[in-house]
């Protein structure tokens, strides 16, 4: 049996306690002979800054480069509000994305039937929701140069960020979206702001050409990103796959997350290009939620997004489709059974902490295997 190497980067806040639940699932897989995982752990974010003065060390980056997959918790917190910009906790995550070439960020927004009432939208709008946001992750305004604050010398300063996309960057992310759509409901909606941005004009053209050239069997629609945000809260079930740039994807995926009831439910996968020789992709899996410093260390955090991120890892890095399906079914199952962490608690349900939720998911996974 192949041994898969996982690098665990818990980071800060609830990243630490939620990744612990993934470790228990990994242990369970190892003990039951389902798969063989070797794990290594390192620091990222504020935790790395406190120890090393940087948001991630070169040594940890080297481990990430060599791992079969990186499992990432969360970074940041008020403790590091005043650290220099270059070494702020988020810089660790951005370096991982950039240096590993993780250009494709898959953010599924699935509304579990048991949680349809936890959404701020009406049940009928969100029940059964299943959309996939494909966010470009290594380009655009996050990384474009110049990126600086300059002194104009007249008592004024100027803050500059640069939104920039080259053809190949748009082509490859569009390709990922079209491929995914073929495995789902075969529809892609591309979002940009071509009415005010040159990068939006190019985005629209390249997506259209890529579609015509290689994916004309998929249904393609274009939407301005602001209208897309509006449609996401008006009638979210109209979407199947949404493809968009780094910044719009950041915002739209938070909106989509709330449709599902809680930010604590959403997993994500960040993938690189397949290696020309081995076909393997570099990959990092992380929950969409942040470090939640207000509840960190109290055993209250919802581990579902973290565990669902591991399910995505099984699916996209190791082709363990049956196990991924079963882990996702186990999550849906414990929700059906009425277990809730505090963030998704509602009347008549049973409130549990992080570990009990993790235990219940493992137990459900086992019972589904039988
Ligand atoms: C996300 C986060 C990050 C981002 C932050 C932590 C840098 O909001 O993954 O959505 O803006 O990409
Ligand atoms: Mg975000």
XYZ file of C-alpha atoms and ligand atoms in Angstrom:
383
model
C 0.000 0.000 0.000
C 1.383 3.445 -0.925
C 2.180 5.728 1.967
C 0.806 9.227 1.498
C 2.713 12.066 3.132
C 0.592 14.729 4.771
C 1.946 17.982 6.140
C -0.315 19.337 8.873
C -0.202 23.090 9.412
C -2.696 23.838 12.200
C -1.761 27.542 12.430
C -3.615 29.651 14.950
C -6.799 29.734 17.000
C -9.328 27.009 16.233
C -7.038 25.692 13.481
C -5.248 23.748 16.215
C -8.260 22.027 17.749
C -10.062 21.335 14.474
C -6.991 19.785 12.802
C -6.719 17.494 15.844
C -10.005 15.921 14.704
C -8.518 15.272 11.258
C -5.538 13.620 12.917
C -7.894 11.231 14.666
C -9.480 10.293 11.353
C -6.015 9.772 9.883
C -5.148 7.502 12.829
C -8.345 5.605 12.296
C -7.499 5.057 8.583
C -3.999 3.884 9.498
C -5.215 1.483 12.194
C -8.027 0.035 10.125
C -5.743 -0.441 7.126
C -7.934 1.745 4.897
C -4.894 3.724 3.801
C -1.403 4.568 4.965
C -0.693 8.152 5.898
C 2.537 9.534 7.326
C 2.094 12.925 8.944
C 4.448 15.735 9.800
C 3.441 18.966 11.528
C 4.832 22.493 11.352
C 4.009 26.068 12.251
C 2.335 28.720 10.128
C 0.837 32.145 10.752
C 1.066 33.830 14.144
C 2.400 30.640 15.726
C 5.337 30.652 13.285
C 5.873 34.374 13.802
C 6.071 33.966 17.585
C 8.723 31.284 17.282
C 10.657 32.291 14.146
C 9.710 35.893 13.323
C 8.213 34.870 9.958
C 4.765 33.619 8.942
C 6.252 30.406 7.569
C 9.880 29.223 7.536
C 11.796 28.045 4.471
C 12.068 24.640 6.142
C 8.282 24.369 6.470
C 7.931 25.503 2.845
C 10.315 22.732 1.779
C 8.172 20.187 3.649
C 5.067 21.555 1.928
C 6.759 21.210 -1.472
C 7.543 17.559 -0.771
C 4.247 16.540 0.821
C 1.530 14.724 -1.147
C -0.945 17.139 0.428
C -0.954 19.968 2.946
C -3.747 20.155 5.522
C -4.096 23.703 6.738
C -6.066 25.017 9.748
C -6.364 28.784 10.019
C -4.144 31.808 10.608
C -4.374 35.177 12.313
C -5.832 36.835 15.367
C -5.806 40.144 17.265
C -2.527 39.192 18.950
C -0.732 39.843 15.661
C -2.637 42.955 14.608
C 0.495 45.094 14.771
C 3.166 42.822 13.302
C 4.878 44.145 10.157
C 2.841 43.581 6.954
C 5.412 41.276 5.342
C 5.299 38.816 8.235
C 1.602 39.049 9.183
C 0.010 35.618 9.697
C -1.843 35.719 6.352
C 1.509 36.060 4.544
C 2.208 32.404 5.382
C -0.916 31.244 3.610
C -0.305 33.504 0.603
C 3.272 32.213 0.278
C 2.050 28.615 0.340
C -0.490 29.344 -2.402
C 2.011 31.235 -4.561
C 5.107 29.065 -4.117
C 3.212 25.796 -4.529
C 1.417 27.213 -7.600
C -2.030 26.460 -6.175
C -3.959 28.433 -8.756
C -7.285 26.613 -8.493
C -9.326 27.051 -5.335
C -12.420 24.864 -5.158
C -15.007 26.062 -2.669
C -18.139 23.942 -2.615
C -21.194 25.435 -0.898
C -23.511 22.618 0.061
C -26.561 23.115 2.233
C -27.139 19.995 4.323
C -30.916 19.430 4.576
C -30.619 19.284 8.388
C -29.207 22.809 8.401
C -31.516 24.541 5.941
C -33.109 26.478 8.811
C -29.747 27.750 10.060
C -29.328 29.806 6.882
C -30.289 33.459 6.937
C -32.261 32.750 3.750
C -35.570 30.924 3.551
C -35.443 27.122 3.564
C -36.811 26.773 0.029
C -34.042 28.988 -1.338
C -31.183 26.968 0.138
C -32.390 23.424 0.792
C -30.421 21.052 -1.426
C -28.077 23.817 -2.562
C -24.917 22.434 -4.174
C -22.687 24.938 -5.918
C -18.972 24.989 -6.575
C -17.050 28.235 -6.616
C -13.808 27.987 -8.553
C -11.646 30.878 -7.445
C -8.394 31.824 -9.183
C -5.857 31.845 -6.342
C -2.370 32.895 -7.429
C -3.009 35.995 -9.518
C -5.031 39.166 -9.690
C -4.920 41.964 -7.167
C -3.602 39.694 -4.398
C -0.220 39.410 -6.078
C -0.073 42.063 -8.857
C 2.781 44.592 -8.821
C 3.133 47.411 -8.017
C 1.638 46.862 -4.592
C 2.666 49.659 -2.277
C 1.923 52.856 -0.413
C 3.925 55.766 -1.768
C 4.430 59.205 -0.274
C 3.375 61.900 -2.726
C 5.355 64.512 -0.808
C 2.430 66.925 -0.486
C 1.023 65.501 2.720
C -0.782 62.836 0.708
C -0.007 59.177 0.289
C -1.164 56.782 -2.418
C -2.087 53.139 -1.848
C -1.687 50.964 -4.935
C -2.735 47.414 -5.715
C -2.601 46.018 -9.211
C -5.210 43.786 -10.772
C -3.487 41.829 -13.515
C -4.259 38.622 -15.419
C -2.442 36.970 -18.316
C -4.178 34.765 -20.871
C -2.689 31.502 -19.547
C -3.916 32.195 -16.019
C -7.492 32.650 -17.203
C -7.316 29.674 -19.572
C -6.174 27.233 -16.918
C -8.721 28.274 -14.279
C -11.508 28.201 -16.868
C -10.340 24.697 -17.832
C -10.644 23.547 -14.210
C -14.179 24.984 -13.997
C -15.324 23.352 -17.252
C -13.837 19.975 -16.281
C -15.583 20.098 -12.914
C -18.874 21.117 -14.504
C -18.743 17.972 -16.656
C -18.756 15.881 -13.467
C -21.704 17.872 -12.071
C -24.603 19.626 -13.814
C -22.528 20.783 -16.783
C -23.041 24.516 -16.278
C -20.462 27.274 -15.680
C -21.123 30.902 -14.822
C -18.093 33.175 -15.223
C -18.065 36.381 -13.171
C -15.977 39.548 -13.743
C -16.443 43.298 -14.121
C -15.835 43.797 -17.835
C -17.899 46.981 -17.678
C -15.170 48.770 -15.698
C -12.034 46.622 -15.752
C -9.680 45.725 -18.603
C -8.766 42.529 -16.781
C -12.495 41.766 -16.815
C -12.680 42.285 -20.588
C -9.787 39.880 -21.105
C -11.231 37.396 -18.573
C -14.518 37.341 -20.472
C -12.802 36.882 -23.863
C -10.478 34.112 -22.727
C -13.230 32.168 -20.940
C -15.385 32.462 -24.072
C -12.555 31.269 -26.357
C -11.566 28.410 -24.039
C -15.178 27.289 -24.012
C -15.480 27.414 -27.784
C -12.189 25.617 -28.318
C -12.489 22.702 -25.886
C -15.646 22.736 -23.806
C -18.574 23.675 -26.013
C -20.562 20.752 -24.548
C -20.720 22.677 -21.248
C -23.315 25.419 -20.852
C -21.567 28.775 -20.289
C -23.041 31.989 -18.946
C -21.347 35.318 -18.071
C -22.415 37.590 -15.249
C -21.046 40.840 -13.870
C -19.622 40.026 -10.446
C -21.837 42.493 -8.553
C -24.955 41.050 -10.176
C -23.540 37.610 -9.370
C -23.406 38.519 -5.683
C -26.995 39.669 -5.864
C -28.120 36.489 -7.650
C -26.311 34.359 -5.063
C -28.591 35.645 -2.317
C -31.688 35.970 -4.533
C -31.787 32.513 -6.094
C -28.583 30.564 -5.383
C -29.811 27.270 -6.842
C -29.544 28.706 -10.367
C -25.759 28.107 -10.186
C -23.722 24.976 -10.712
C -20.059 26.026 -11.101
C -19.016 29.668 -10.719
C -15.567 30.672 -11.977
C -14.103 33.983 -10.933
C -10.910 35.838 -10.038
C -9.029 35.918 -6.751
C -10.703 38.930 -5.104
C -14.252 38.375 -6.372
C -13.864 34.717 -5.424
C -12.836 35.668 -1.898
C -15.964 37.761 -1.449
C -18.441 35.572 -3.296
C -17.322 32.454 -1.448
C -17.990 34.110 1.922
C -21.467 35.027 0.668
C -22.038 31.466 -0.534
C -20.790 30.146 2.802
C -23.518 31.930 4.705
C -26.172 30.407 2.448
C -25.247 27.059 3.945
C -25.956 28.123 7.503
C -22.503 28.687 8.919
C -19.013 29.572 7.818
C -18.004 26.605 9.987
C -19.324 24.192 7.350
C -17.288 25.076 4.275
C -14.218 23.150 3.112
C -11.874 24.061 0.291
C -9.202 22.572 -1.917
C -6.375 24.519 -3.534
C -4.786 22.674 -6.424
C -1.788 23.170 -8.677
C -1.315 21.999 -12.246
C -0.788 18.262 -12.775
C 2.888 17.372 -12.984
C 3.872 16.612 -16.596
C 5.505 13.281 -15.658
C 3.538 11.935 -12.691
C 0.178 13.657 -13.173
C 0.248 14.543 -9.464
C -0.966 17.955 -8.330
C 0.358 19.955 -5.425
C -2.532 20.514 -3.078
C -3.573 22.252 0.097
C -6.854 21.703 1.909
C -8.297 24.227 4.322
C -11.600 25.245 5.844
C -12.962 28.571 4.569
C -13.487 29.836 8.132
C -10.767 31.703 9.965
C -9.047 31.226 13.309
C -12.047 32.437 15.412
C -9.902 33.783 18.275
C -13.007 34.467 20.398
C -13.736 30.760 20.850
C -10.241 29.331 20.382
C -9.000 26.802 22.919
C -12.438 26.290 24.457
C -13.364 23.097 22.641
C -16.379 24.800 21.042
C -15.190 25.041 17.429
C -17.064 23.276 14.670
C -14.644 20.742 13.116
C -16.916 19.971 10.138
C -15.276 22.309 7.590
C -11.861 20.919 8.545
C -13.028 17.302 8.300
C -14.838 18.024 5.022
C -11.578 19.559 3.744
C -9.896 16.244 4.505
C -12.665 14.504 2.569
C -11.770 16.745 -0.389
C -8.144 15.673 0.101
C -9.139 12.007 -0.139
C -11.099 12.807 -3.301
C -8.752 15.118 -5.182
C -5.275 14.037 -4.026
C -5.678 10.297 -3.428
C -8.602 9.291 -5.586
C -10.237 7.656 -2.532
C -13.711 8.454 -3.816
C -15.597 5.865 -1.767
C -13.980 7.002 1.495
C -14.570 10.668 0.629
C -18.235 9.955 -0.115
C -18.559 8.041 3.129
C -16.903 10.760 5.209
C -19.246 13.345 3.693
C -22.210 11.064 4.350
C -21.019 10.673 7.955
C -21.079 14.464 8.373
C -24.601 14.664 6.944
C -25.566 11.741 9.190
C -24.509 13.289 12.496
C -26.357 16.459 11.532
C -29.454 14.356 10.816
C -28.996 12.810 14.265
C -29.353 16.298 15.727
C -25.792 16.951 16.856
C -24.724 20.594 16.612
C -21.758 22.670 17.609
C -22.650 26.056 19.053
C -22.346 27.975 15.751
C -25.140 25.884 14.185
C -27.133 25.137 17.330
C -30.911 25.452 17.162
C -33.815 24.555 19.416
C -34.362 20.882 20.165
C -30.904 19.838 18.971
C -28.024 18.492 21.038
C -25.123 20.852 21.539
C -21.699 19.219 21.481
C -18.115 20.427 21.485
C -15.330 19.878 18.984
C -14.193 16.442 20.159
C -17.649 14.963 20.543
C -18.535 16.118 17.053
C -15.312 14.514 15.778
C -16.066 11.281 17.674
C -19.588 11.157 16.309
C -18.372 11.597 12.726
C -15.820 8.780 13.117
C -18.485 6.511 14.669
C -20.906 7.313 11.844
C -18.187 6.684 9.264
C -17.621 3.254 10.826
C -21.304 2.387 10.873
C -21.647 3.389 7.210
C -18.733 1.114 6.324
C -20.463 -1.875 7.859
C -9.656 33.174 2.340
C -9.126 34.187 3.315
C -7.738 34.647 2.855
C -7.895 35.332 1.517
C -6.970 35.525 3.853
C -6.828 34.856 5.210
C -5.638 35.944 3.321
O -10.016 35.241 3.455
O -8.974 32.160 2.107
O -10.750 33.381 1.829
O -8.191 36.549 1.455
O -7.732 34.665 0.499
Mg -11.866 34.945 2.449
